[in-house]
Amino acid sequence: MNYYLGIDSGGTMLKACLFDRQGRQVALYRENTRVICEQPGWVERDVEQYWQEACRAIKGVISQSGIDPVQIKGLSISAQGKGLYLLDRNGNALRNGILSSDSRAIDIVRQWQCEGIPERIYPLTLQTLWTGHPVSILRWIKVHEPDVYNRTGAILMSHDYLRYRMTGRVQAEITNMSESNFFNAVDKKYDPELLKIFEIEESGSALPELIYPTDLSGNITEEAAEKTGLVAGTPVYGGLFDVVSTAVCSGINSDETSLNFVMGTWSVTSGITTDSDPGGDERFVYGQYAIPGEYIVHEASPTSASNYEWFTPYLGENGAFNHRENEALVAALPPLDADILFVPFLYGSNAGLGLKASLYGVQAHHTKGHLIQAIWKGILFCHYVHLQKMLRRFPRIKRLRVSGGSAQSLTWMQMLADMTGLTLEIPLLEETGAMGAALVSMIGAGEYPDFGRALAALGTEVKVIHPNPELYSDYQSQFSRYERYIRCLQQFENMV
């Protein structure tokens, strides 16, 4: 029997998952990844510690599975996008890695906005500009850490760094790098003109070779084999931006009749298309998809379930946190019983730079259940902001495919269906990030010719949730109230 290893590296958790060639999950090992927040807006990780965490996860899943690692015929990584990981010219890490949720470059991005830079770059990159993009962080480093900038030999993102530690090869995977603002979406290559616009033209020589998801990146080195428990020579394939990975596993395709909703650290709504011409004045984000010739279009912000998880120490008794109990409290309430407004901007905003999270309307009669219902509803409203824009790009949408840990909460999912008025389809697949990465290695190794036939062979079941049309107008009314509150916060932020 052949086995394939998929690694899913998120903001605070790294998972190693082993699958057989039929896509059956054999073993799963989770490893917390430490995040360093030493200054306001800074979100970093110690890259050596990150590599050790990955090694422990791989060793753990092999041990848990009980299989001979010689049976593992390939591995790949699905990882959080953007951020920045720098190597010097000798291949050593220059500093801590910086995650996409980092906002240290906010003043630089504001200045770029004032100078009209987003409008200049969009026809080239098909990307917006924000603080977590590699170009924003790299410009900050040039200004504030010039010694680091001048010694930069390679510009990577998180899965590029892990793959480098496994294989010794410096490469950048295209589904992630295509959304970096280094990449020209028309020419499908790095663009020196973009580097000039961002005033980081010296960094051009540090941009690595581009590889596609199913390309063979290299093989596990002797050193990596010793640390991970894998066999030296095991093939390592390119990998995926995690947004692409979940879209692949959701089963959406370029017929433009379905969207993928991801409820994880980030609120993400994605669609697949063969047409990269956005048309009109709206700027949609287009990235290279796992299938050549197709594009992933998505709206995203760090406004999803991580905002619920932040409340973990405060929602349990004596520090305990039980999601099932929390869900039962919400399920016992009438829909929309909590008139509290929660703005899920703990890690960033989708309504303007600098806006902060808040709870409005809390009174003495509100219970713990009301607070949880309000938190869930506020997160759904942020998702809905993205969905409204995506529906203008994909007007023929009939259903939503929902991924992420929150999709296991039927009460929360019913709220989503009732709010959007759309039928939900929830793939009964626990680990979409790791599964997407494993699919990459299966295709790279020749088990399947392409993603479509691989997914058809694996045959993932789907749970369907239908909306209650009687609640739609009530949700729309509360969403309008949420929008008015956001406008007040924007005015307040401008006054401060």
XYZ file of C-alpha atoms in Angstrom, residues 3-494:
492
model
C 0.735 6.343 1.556
C 0.948 10.102 1.126
C 1.692 12.770 3.722
C -0.146 16.095 3.730
C 1.051 18.898 6.008
C -1.272 21.780 6.837
C 0.503 24.779 8.389
C -1.813 27.479 9.706
C -1.341 30.482 11.926
C -1.243 28.640 15.266
C -1.454 24.933 14.411
C 0.525 22.564 12.204
C -1.061 19.238 11.262
C 0.550 16.215 9.670
C -1.953 13.803 8.165
C -1.287 10.480 6.479
C -3.616 9.173 3.756
C -3.705 5.984 1.714
C -4.072 6.188 -2.071
C -7.882 6.035 -1.765
C -7.809 9.218 0.321
C -8.646 7.466 3.584
C -7.154 9.208 6.603
C -4.782 6.820 8.395
C -3.377 9.064 11.120
C -3.401 12.715 12.185
C -0.967 14.524 14.465
C -1.407 18.124 15.631
C 1.375 20.384 16.841
C 0.828 23.877 18.221
C 3.037 26.471 16.563
C 4.229 29.272 18.800
C 3.505 32.820 17.677
C 5.547 35.759 18.987
C 3.757 39.095 19.524
C 6.370 41.272 21.210
C 5.129 44.609 19.910
C 1.685 45.918 18.900
C 0.810 44.662 15.429
C 3.786 42.295 15.233
C 3.075 38.600 14.579
C 6.232 36.501 14.169
C 7.560 32.990 14.655
C 11.000 31.629 15.432
C 11.818 29.771 12.210
C 14.066 27.166 13.836
C 11.333 26.408 16.338
C 8.845 26.256 13.453
C 10.993 23.638 11.721
C 11.253 21.611 14.948
C 7.472 21.758 15.337
C 7.079 20.411 11.795
C 9.577 17.626 12.524
C 7.689 16.614 15.674
C 4.406 16.532 13.769
C 5.842 14.324 11.018
C 7.497 11.984 13.520
C 4.268 11.900 15.504
C 2.029 10.947 12.588
C 4.424 8.210 11.431
C 4.560 6.768 14.947
C 0.789 6.992 15.343
C 0.153 5.258 12.015
C 2.472 2.343 12.704
C 3.458 2.081 9.035
C 6.939 1.684 7.647
C 7.967 5.178 6.374
C 9.352 3.555 3.230
C 5.682 3.217 2.192
C 5.281 7.024 2.135
C 5.637 7.814 -1.568
C 5.424 11.582 -1.371
C 4.514 14.614 0.716
C 3.459 18.191 0.221
C 2.488 21.231 2.272
C -0.595 23.448 2.343
C 0.123 26.634 4.258
C -1.107 30.042 5.257
C -0.281 32.540 2.535
C 1.586 35.836 2.447
C 3.920 36.859 5.255
C 7.695 36.760 4.811
C 10.576 34.366 5.591
C 14.068 35.555 4.677
C 17.313 33.649 4.116
C 20.757 35.128 3.758
C 23.039 34.254 0.836
C 24.341 31.198 2.707
C 20.857 29.791 3.236
C 20.556 30.766 6.899
C 17.497 32.467 8.364
C 18.011 36.213 8.730
C 15.343 36.872 11.349
C 12.033 35.576 12.689
C 9.428 34.755 10.095
C 6.604 37.289 9.807
C 3.006 36.053 9.438
C 0.313 37.461 7.172
C -1.638 38.766 10.178
C 1.260 41.134 10.983
C 0.392 44.828 10.609
C 3.702 46.606 11.266
C 3.657 47.980 7.699
C 0.347 49.819 8.154
C 1.859 53.302 7.754
C 3.662 52.248 4.572
C 0.450 50.841 3.100
C -1.432 54.010 4.036
C 1.204 56.083 2.251
C 0.958 53.848 -0.816
C -2.796 54.322 -0.807
C -2.369 58.102 -0.711
C 0.041 57.862 -3.659
C -2.390 55.789 -5.740
C -0.127 52.723 -5.767
C -3.018 50.200 -5.510
C -4.527 51.575 -8.719
C -1.147 51.426 -10.493
C -0.331 47.850 -9.607
C -3.743 46.210 -10.008
C -3.623 45.832 -13.829
C -0.286 44.036 -13.386
C -0.882 41.912 -10.284
C -4.693 41.553 -10.021
C -4.060 42.011 -6.299
C -5.006 44.550 -3.673
C -2.498 45.928 -1.157
C -2.451 45.334 2.579
C -0.036 44.998 5.464
C 0.512 41.216 5.329
C 1.737 41.119 1.741
C 5.434 40.209 1.331
C 6.108 43.479 -0.522
C 4.689 45.559 2.342
C 6.724 43.725 4.969
C 9.886 43.777 2.848
C 9.606 47.532 2.358
C 9.222 47.925 6.135
C 12.380 45.843 6.620
C 14.262 48.005 4.112
C 13.339 51.107 6.130
C 13.671 49.753 9.675
C 16.110 46.831 9.383
C 18.429 47.833 6.519
C 21.155 45.384 7.546
C 18.695 42.491 7.223
C 17.443 43.841 3.902
C 20.937 44.204 2.459
C 21.894 40.631 3.407
C 18.751 39.025 1.957
C 19.496 36.097 -0.327
C 16.043 34.490 -0.661
C 12.447 35.631 -0.175
C 10.138 32.833 0.910
C 6.733 32.190 2.432
C 5.988 29.657 5.148
C 5.625 26.444 3.120
C 8.584 27.475 0.940
C 10.675 27.660 4.102
C 9.597 24.215 5.364
C 10.137 22.707 1.920
C 13.625 24.264 1.864
C 14.448 22.639 5.199
C 13.272 19.284 3.836
C 15.032 19.377 0.471
C 17.742 22.048 0.654
C 16.255 23.678 -2.471
C 15.223 27.353 -2.549
C 11.966 27.664 -4.517
C 8.661 29.536 -4.365
C 5.337 27.818 -5.028
C 3.206 29.682 -7.550
C -0.312 29.607 -6.015
C 1.132 31.474 -3.052
C 3.673 33.666 -4.830
C 1.114 34.737 -7.448
C -0.581 36.718 -4.657
C 2.566 38.366 -3.332
C 2.536 41.525 -5.533
C 5.974 40.466 -6.835
C 4.194 38.517 -9.581
C 2.796 39.790 -12.893
C -0.526 37.972 -13.412
C -0.479 38.637 -17.166
C 3.076 37.469 -17.891
C 3.020 34.844 -15.094
C 6.464 35.785 -13.833
C 8.206 38.220 -11.506
C 8.043 41.822 -12.664
C 10.955 44.259 -12.071
C 8.549 47.160 -12.652
C 6.625 46.179 -9.526
C 9.817 46.177 -7.475
C 10.537 49.722 -8.664
C 7.050 50.881 -7.703
C 7.527 49.517 -4.171
C 11.123 50.851 -4.048
C 12.567 47.408 -3.326
C 14.208 46.822 -6.707
C 17.418 45.525 -5.042
C 15.471 42.432 -3.913
C 14.911 41.067 -7.422
C 17.883 38.710 -7.241
C 16.438 37.133 -4.058
C 13.194 35.984 -5.689
C 13.412 32.173 -6.025
C 12.654 29.830 -8.888
C 8.869 29.364 -9.298
C 7.362 25.879 -9.143
C 3.801 24.592 -9.579
C 1.879 22.587 -6.932
C 2.477 19.108 -8.369
C 6.060 19.766 -9.504
C 8.745 17.668 -7.832
C 10.575 20.159 -5.635
C 13.250 17.772 -4.412
C 13.759 14.894 -2.010
C 14.099 14.522 1.733
C 17.752 15.032 2.662
C 19.666 12.806 5.053
C 19.541 15.540 7.703
C 15.786 16.032 7.306
C 15.245 12.256 7.373
C 17.008 12.016 10.719
C 14.866 14.792 12.206
C 11.477 13.749 10.758
C 11.617 9.961 10.637
C 11.021 9.989 6.883
C 13.178 8.004 4.499
C 15.915 9.984 2.761
C 14.963 10.443 -0.876
C 11.196 10.651 -0.238
C 9.766 12.990 -2.943
C 8.572 16.434 -1.865
C 6.144 18.258 -4.161
C 5.436 21.979 -4.604
C 2.382 22.427 -2.397
C -0.458 24.902 -2.148
C -1.642 28.171 -0.665
C -4.157 26.903 1.933
C -7.013 28.864 0.353
C -6.356 26.922 -2.860
C -6.132 23.652 -0.952
C -9.565 24.044 0.648
C -11.059 25.129 -2.680
C -9.678 21.978 -4.327
C -11.103 19.744 -1.591
C -14.463 21.532 -1.612
C -15.031 20.328 -5.164
C -15.948 23.734 -6.608
C -14.934 24.237 -10.226
C -14.850 26.805 -12.999
C -18.543 26.482 -13.946
C -19.058 29.500 -11.586
C -22.197 28.101 -9.885
C -20.669 27.513 -6.440
C -18.366 29.280 -3.999
C -16.208 27.969 -1.187
C -16.598 29.507 2.271
C -13.642 28.932 4.605
C -14.240 29.575 8.298
C -10.881 29.268 10.016
C -8.285 31.803 11.088
C -9.385 33.809 8.063
C -12.769 34.558 6.563
C -12.378 33.498 2.931
C -14.831 33.277 0.049
C -13.426 31.734 -3.137
C -14.555 31.010 -6.666
C -12.823 29.400 -9.639
C -12.775 30.803 -13.165
C -10.943 30.556 -16.477
C -11.476 34.284 -17.098
C -8.950 36.587 -15.441
C -10.516 39.774 -16.801
C -12.313 41.289 -13.806
C -14.261 43.825 -15.879
C -15.787 46.986 -14.429
C -14.247 49.117 -11.710
C -14.221 46.601 -8.868
C -10.888 45.048 -7.941
C -11.155 41.339 -7.272
C -8.152 39.313 -6.112
C -7.029 36.722 -8.687
C -4.399 34.069 -7.986
C -3.020 31.123 -9.923
C -5.079 28.000 -9.195
C -3.863 24.434 -8.765
C -5.117 23.623 -12.273
C -3.121 25.383 -15.030
C -5.205 27.907 -16.957
C -7.607 28.490 -14.064
C -7.690 31.249 -11.463
C -8.908 31.436 -7.897
C -10.822 34.612 -7.079
C -11.280 35.366 -3.413
C -12.173 37.878 -0.774
C -10.542 37.430 2.613
C -9.796 39.003 5.981
C -8.623 37.696 9.393
C -12.142 38.082 10.802
C -13.365 34.513 11.196
C -13.327 31.771 13.841
C -10.017 32.861 15.382
C -12.016 35.752 16.846
C -14.224 33.203 18.629
C -11.208 31.190 19.781
C -9.692 34.330 21.323
C -12.515 34.254 23.874
C -11.508 30.727 24.973
C -10.124 31.745 28.411
C -13.182 33.894 29.103
C -16.048 31.612 28.013
C -15.254 28.545 30.148
C -15.409 27.762 33.823
C -11.981 27.794 35.505
C -10.298 28.143 32.134
C -12.109 25.187 30.547
C -13.518 25.625 27.063
C -16.128 23.236 25.730
C -17.423 24.057 22.269
C -20.258 21.518 22.498
C -21.553 23.172 25.644
C -21.253 26.587 24.015
C -23.171 25.379 20.976
C -25.900 23.946 23.203
C -26.291 27.363 24.859
C -26.748 29.015 21.456
C -29.069 26.278 20.186
C -31.337 26.825 23.209
C -31.861 30.501 22.285
C -34.323 31.768 19.686
C -32.540 32.785 16.447
C -31.243 36.354 16.599
C -32.129 36.613 20.304
C -28.880 38.442 21.059
C -29.202 42.077 19.982
C -25.497 42.556 20.749
C -23.204 43.625 17.920
C -19.752 42.040 17.751
C -17.131 43.393 15.358
C -14.546 40.606 14.791
C -11.505 42.767 14.134
C -9.139 41.296 16.736
C -6.538 40.451 14.079
C -7.424 42.877 11.314
C -10.358 44.456 9.554
C -12.276 44.213 6.291
C -13.675 47.719 6.764
C -10.560 49.884 6.759
C -7.057 50.023 8.197
C -6.813 50.433 11.935
C -10.363 49.490 12.982
C -10.509 47.507 16.230
C -12.799 44.799 17.578
C -15.706 45.658 19.847
C -18.889 44.410 21.530
C -21.780 46.843 21.586
C -25.093 46.538 23.387
C -24.140 44.223 26.267
C -26.515 44.544 29.232
C -27.028 42.831 32.569
C -29.675 40.393 31.319
C -27.432 38.917 28.640
C -26.174 35.400 29.262
C -23.083 33.550 28.144
C -25.225 32.041 25.375
C -26.151 35.527 24.152
C -22.475 36.516 23.989
C -21.556 33.414 21.992
C -24.495 33.910 19.612
C -23.398 37.526 19.096
C -19.786 36.488 18.423
C -20.909 33.895 15.877
C -23.271 36.342 14.224
C -20.595 39.060 13.973
C -18.205 36.621 12.319
C -20.924 35.613 9.848
C -21.606 39.271 9.058
C -17.922 39.715 8.158
C -18.161 36.673 5.879
C -21.303 38.169 4.364
C -19.446 41.382 3.485
C -17.096 39.288 1.351
C -19.926 37.180 -0.074
C -21.841 40.237 -1.290
C -18.856 41.380 -3.326
C -18.174 37.888 -4.692
C -21.791 37.538 -5.813
C -21.248 40.526 -8.090
C -18.397 38.592 -9.739
C -20.205 35.214 -9.647
C -23.908 36.092 -10.080
C -25.004 32.511 -10.938
C -24.144 31.063 -7.530
C -26.611 28.431 -6.327
C -24.822 27.011 -3.288
C -21.986 27.470 -0.835
C -19.440 24.801 -0.006
C -18.276 25.418 3.581
C -14.894 24.319 4.963
C -13.097 24.790 8.249
C -13.569 23.629 11.819
C -16.616 25.847 12.308
C -18.451 23.877 9.622
C -18.843 21.058 12.152
C -21.198 23.237 14.216
C -24.688 22.616 12.799
C -26.184 25.485 14.824
C -23.642 27.936 13.438
C -24.093 26.574 9.909
C -27.867 26.958 10.127
C -27.293 30.607 11.074
C -25.122 30.978 7.949
C -27.739 29.390 5.676
C -30.536 31.538 7.123
C -28.484 34.738 6.810
C -27.417 34.182 3.186
C -30.560 32.441 1.961
C -28.286 29.923 0.194
C -28.097 26.148 0.486
C -24.933 24.954 2.202
C -22.964 21.877 1.229
C -20.451 20.745 3.836
C -17.899 18.168 2.645
C -17.515 15.484 5.297
C -13.768 15.848 5.252
C -12.011 16.700 8.477
C -8.699 18.066 7.214
C -9.094 19.907 3.902
C -5.697 21.607 4.099
C -3.797 18.377 4.677
C -5.968 16.489 2.180
C -5.261 19.071 -0.534
C -1.536 18.720 0.108
C -1.782 14.916 -0.012
C -3.650 15.143 -3.324
C -0.776 17.210 -4.711
C 1.694 14.457 -3.825
C -0.615 11.726 -5.210
C -0.841 13.518 -8.551
C 2.866 14.348 -8.554
C 3.681 10.684 -7.909
C 1.367 9.514 -10.695
C -1.403 7.867 -8.621
C -3.930 10.110 -10.411
C -3.577 12.182 -13.585
C -5.251 15.349 -12.262
C -7.306 16.841 -9.409
C -10.686 16.210 -11.053
C -10.136 12.490 -11.435
C -8.518 12.213 -8.024
C -11.514 13.815 -6.313
C -13.932 11.673 -8.318
C -12.079 8.550 -7.239
C -12.032 9.578 -3.582
C -15.767 10.438 -3.531
C -16.199 12.790 -0.549
C -19.711 12.842 0.964
C -21.532 16.153 1.506
C -23.983 17.268 4.213
C -26.693 19.660 2.961
C -28.247 22.445 5.076
C -31.224 24.365 3.697
C -32.037 27.950 4.755
C -35.155 28.978 6.642
C -36.626 31.668 4.360
C -38.680 33.120 7.226
C -35.513 34.351 8.952
C -33.806 35.916 5.931
C -35.340 39.395 6.275
C -34.595 39.481 10.023
C -30.943 38.684 9.368
C -30.811 41.347 6.663
C -32.232 43.892 9.086
C -29.597 43.053 11.700
C -26.871 43.142 9.059
C -27.967 46.665 8.085
C -27.637 47.632 11.746
C -24.148 46.088 11.799
C -23.180 48.137 8.722
C -24.384 51.354 10.377
C -22.300 50.537 13.440
C -19.219 49.943 11.268
C -19.717 53.345 9.642
C -19.782 54.919 13.118
C -16.530 53.158 14.018
C -14.940 54.403 10.800
C -15.912 57.978 11.637
C -14.591 57.569 15.176
C -11.270 56.146 13.919
C -10.880 59.137 11.589
